[in-house]
Tab-separated table of C-alpha atoms in Angstrom:
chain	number	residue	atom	x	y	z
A	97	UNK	CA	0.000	0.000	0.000
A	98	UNK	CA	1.429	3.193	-1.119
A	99	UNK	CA	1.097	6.249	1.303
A	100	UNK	CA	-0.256	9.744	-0.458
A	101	UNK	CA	2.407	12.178	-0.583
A	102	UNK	CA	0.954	14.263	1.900
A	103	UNK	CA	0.426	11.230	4.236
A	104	UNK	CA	4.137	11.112	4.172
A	105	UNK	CA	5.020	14.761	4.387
A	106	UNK	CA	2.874	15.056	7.196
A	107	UNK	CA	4.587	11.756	9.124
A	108	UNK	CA	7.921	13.586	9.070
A	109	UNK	CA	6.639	17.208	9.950
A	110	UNK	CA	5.279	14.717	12.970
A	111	UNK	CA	8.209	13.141	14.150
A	112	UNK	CA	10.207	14.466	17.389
A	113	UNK	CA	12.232	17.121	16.074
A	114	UNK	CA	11.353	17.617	12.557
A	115	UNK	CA	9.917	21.073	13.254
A	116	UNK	CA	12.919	22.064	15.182
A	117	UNK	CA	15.355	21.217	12.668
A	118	UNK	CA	13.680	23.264	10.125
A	119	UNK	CA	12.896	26.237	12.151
A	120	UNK	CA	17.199	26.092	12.779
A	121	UNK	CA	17.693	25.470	9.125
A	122	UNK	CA	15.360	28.616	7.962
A	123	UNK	CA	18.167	30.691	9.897
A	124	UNK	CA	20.817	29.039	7.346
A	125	UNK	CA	23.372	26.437	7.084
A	126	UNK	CA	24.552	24.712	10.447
A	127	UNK	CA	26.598	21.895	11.289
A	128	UNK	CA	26.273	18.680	13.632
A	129	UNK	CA	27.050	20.382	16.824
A	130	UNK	CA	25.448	23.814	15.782
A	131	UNK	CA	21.717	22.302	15.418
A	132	UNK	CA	21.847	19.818	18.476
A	133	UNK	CA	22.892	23.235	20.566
A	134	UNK	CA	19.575	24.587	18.908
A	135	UNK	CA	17.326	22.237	18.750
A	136	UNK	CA	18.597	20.572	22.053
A	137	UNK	CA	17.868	16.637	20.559
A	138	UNK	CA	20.065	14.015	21.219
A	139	UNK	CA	22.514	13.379	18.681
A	140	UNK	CA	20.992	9.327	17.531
A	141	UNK	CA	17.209	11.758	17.080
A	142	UNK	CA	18.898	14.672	15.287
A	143	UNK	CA	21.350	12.282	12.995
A	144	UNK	CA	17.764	9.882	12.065
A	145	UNK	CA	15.903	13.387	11.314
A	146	UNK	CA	18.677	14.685	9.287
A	147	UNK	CA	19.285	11.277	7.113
A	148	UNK	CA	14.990	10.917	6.971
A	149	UNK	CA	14.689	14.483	5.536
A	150	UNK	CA	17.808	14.324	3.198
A	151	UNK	CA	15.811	11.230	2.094
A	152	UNK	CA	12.424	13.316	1.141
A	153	UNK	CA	14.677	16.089	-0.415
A	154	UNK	CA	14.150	18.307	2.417
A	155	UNK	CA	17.684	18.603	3.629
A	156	UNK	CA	21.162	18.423	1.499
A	157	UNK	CA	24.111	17.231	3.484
A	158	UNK	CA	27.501	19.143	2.170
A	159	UNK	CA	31.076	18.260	2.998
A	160	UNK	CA	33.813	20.195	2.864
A	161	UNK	CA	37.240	19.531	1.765
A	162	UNK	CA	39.113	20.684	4.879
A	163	UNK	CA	40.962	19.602	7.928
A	164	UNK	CA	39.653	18.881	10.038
A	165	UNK	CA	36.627	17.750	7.917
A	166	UNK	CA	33.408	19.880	7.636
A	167	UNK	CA	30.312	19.361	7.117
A	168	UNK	CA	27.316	21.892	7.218
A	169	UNK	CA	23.382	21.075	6.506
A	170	UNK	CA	21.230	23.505	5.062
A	171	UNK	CA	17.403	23.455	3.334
A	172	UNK	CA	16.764	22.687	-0.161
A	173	UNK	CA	14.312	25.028	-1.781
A	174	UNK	CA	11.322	22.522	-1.059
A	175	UNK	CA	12.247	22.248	2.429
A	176	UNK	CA	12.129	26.536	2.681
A	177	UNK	CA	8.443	26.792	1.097
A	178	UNK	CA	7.162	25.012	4.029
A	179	UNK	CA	7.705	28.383	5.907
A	180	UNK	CA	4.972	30.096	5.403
A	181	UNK	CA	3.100	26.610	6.341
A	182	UNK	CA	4.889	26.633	9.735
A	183	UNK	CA	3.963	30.065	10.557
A	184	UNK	CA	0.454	29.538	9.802
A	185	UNK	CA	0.910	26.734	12.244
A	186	UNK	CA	2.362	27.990	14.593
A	187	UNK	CA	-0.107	31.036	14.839
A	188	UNK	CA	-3.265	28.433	14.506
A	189	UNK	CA	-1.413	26.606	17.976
A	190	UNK	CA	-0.735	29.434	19.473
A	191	UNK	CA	-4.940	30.729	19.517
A	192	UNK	CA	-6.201	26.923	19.424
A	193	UNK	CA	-3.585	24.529	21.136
C-alpha cells in the first residue's frame, strides 16, 4: 500500500524534532554540533531526522574539503516553502492549542 504524498510529508513534519530542525535550518546552514545546541535533541534523534529528511529532499548534506573535515546542513528550496506553512501553524497553535 502506497502512502499519499501528503500522508508522508505530514509523518515527518510529525516526528520528534522535525519542526525544530527546520525552524534552525530557515536561519541558514549549520553543522552537527550547531543544530543539536539549537534544537537541544540528542545526537541518535537529530542524525535519524537529518538522514529521513535528506531522504524526502528536504535537507542536502555538504562536505567540505578541509581539515579537520566539515560538514554543514542547510534546506533545499522545497524544504524553505514550508515556511509560510509553519507560521500559519504555529499562529493556529498558538490561539487553538
Amino acid at each position: 500500500m502506497t502512502s499519499e504524498p501528503i500522508e508522508t510529508a505530514l509523518a515527518l513534519l510529525g516526528r520528534q524534532g522535525t519542526y525544530r530542525v527546520l525552524r534552525a535550518l530557515l536561519d541558514g546552514p549549520m553543522r552537527f554540533g550547531e543544530l543539536q545546541g539549537v534544537t537541544r535533541l540528542l545526537p541518535r534523534t537529530l542524525s535519524l531526522r537529518l538522514k529521513e529528511m535528506d531522504a524526502m529532499g528536504w535537507v542536502v548534506r555538504e562536505q567540505f574539503a578541509e581539515v579537520p573535515p566539515r560538514v554543514e546542513y542547510r534546506l533545499t528550496p522545497a524544504a524553505v516553502a514550508l515556511e509560510p506553512l509553519l507560521r500559519a501553524v504555529e499562529a493556529w497553535a498558538e490561539e487553538h492549542a
